[in-house]
Amino acid sequence: MAGPDAAGDLQKTPLFDLHVELGARMVPFAGYEMPVQYPTGIMTEHQFTRDSAGLFDVSHMGQARLVGPDHGTTARALEALCPSNMVELKPGKQRYTVLLNSEGGIVDDLMVTRPADPSMEGVLLLVVNASRKHVDYPLLEAGLPDNVRLEIIDDRALIAVQGPKAVEAVAAHAPAAAELEFMSGDFMEFDGIACHISRAGYTGEDGVEMSVPAGAAEAIARALLADERVKPIGLGARDSLRLEAGLCLYGHDLDETTSPVEGAITFCMQKRRREEGGFPGAERIQSELSDGPGRVRVGFKLDGRAPAREGAEIRSADGNPIGTVTSGGFAPTVGAPIAMGYVAASYGAPGTKVNLIVRGKELPAEVVDMPFVPNRYYRKPKS
């Protein structure tokens, strides 16, 4: 999570008053006052999301749009800054990607959606990390051609609803949400309020993320929370859920020194881009794709009950330092402590025995495949 912020500098999301009313414990996070947990506690919130539907305020994230004369022009402009195939992104589809620096390091990870609405030809919708808005926006503006512009959206909130009952709860107010496929989105109405809803999220569960007018955010949240299938969830459970899903948190598991190959997120790089290059740091990334990186992000399952947190040293079974933990904690669904981090590539195979150093003590652990809990993203059956 983000470091402490000066209290006077913290921003509030449109749902701040609702969080306080619901008894949330508010903490500084990425420049905002955000709910870390509600009175029932992180463990209960975590499990409720896995069983039913959790509502997350993610309005601190940055929303923006790239606007150009046509899709090809806008997509190629973004391709000059990221390694994903944006030109072939179909209307209504969404893609996870990364902005790169000249060394192939990750400046931020973000979501990009091509609107389904034909009247928005040439527009790409972006959602970036709250802690990186001040870096991403200048980087985009500096790298765009004259006929493509960045428009920052500051009058909308972002609400995520995640869990096996999330979509049916949202569809009670926005029936079109039920028709969305995983990693797709569209404009629709929620109780008559114009929103953009995409079927994606950060928990490994099925669910949606809703971009809504800031002034309507509280009404929408209250309508959802009136449904017994939906409860509010804070940052604490959001972190444990994404860790179980094997998903990265920027600034912890990804940073400007990390390449997409090291970070094990090469799925964001489609075949054409891997082969053609043409993005920042392409030489390094293509070399790592062909020859393998020097280090890799892996998952760990620990023996015993004690967790290993970010910064813990990783040692080989014979005592050599081989890496560092970047995220870790107790996994309620697994019923055991888990972690992820970077190790020298030769130690990255599942089954490798390691020790994680916590307060000078060695905690035995084993490299395991991720995700730790199977993802349950929705995909329509093929006819």
mmCIF file of C-alpha atoms in Angstrom, residues 83-85 95-98 260 265-270 274:
data_model
loop_
_atom_site.group_PDB
_atom_site.id
_atom_site.type_symbol
_atom_site.label_atom_id
_atom_site.label_comp_id
_atom_site.label_asym_id
_atom_site.label_seq_id
_atom_site.Cartn_x
_atom_site.Cartn_y
_atom_site.Cartn_z
ATOM 1 C CA PRO A 83 3.818 -3.512 -25.966
ATOM 2 C CA SER A 84 0.198 -4.581 -26.606
ATOM 3 C CA ASN A 85 -1.676 -4.942 -29.899
ATOM 4 C CA ARG A 95 -7.044 -5.024 -22.729
ATOM 5 C CA TYR A 96 -4.569 -5.043 -19.836
ATOM 6 C CA THR A 97 -1.293 -3.379 -20.763
ATOM 7 C CA VAL A 98 1.733 -1.523 -19.386
ATOM 8 C CA PRO A 260 6.903 -7.569 -18.380
ATOM 9 C CA ILE A 265 2.775 -10.729 -17.460
ATOM 10 C CA THR A 266 3.788 -11.500 -21.035
ATOM 11 C CA PHE A 267 0.103 -12.198 -21.811
ATOM 12 C CA CYS A 268 -0.167 -8.422 -22.274
ATOM 13 C CA MET A 269 2.150 -8.700 -25.301
ATOM 14 C CA GLN A 270 0.457 -10.166 -28.362
ATOM 15 C CA ARG A 274 6.588 -9.377 -29.594
#
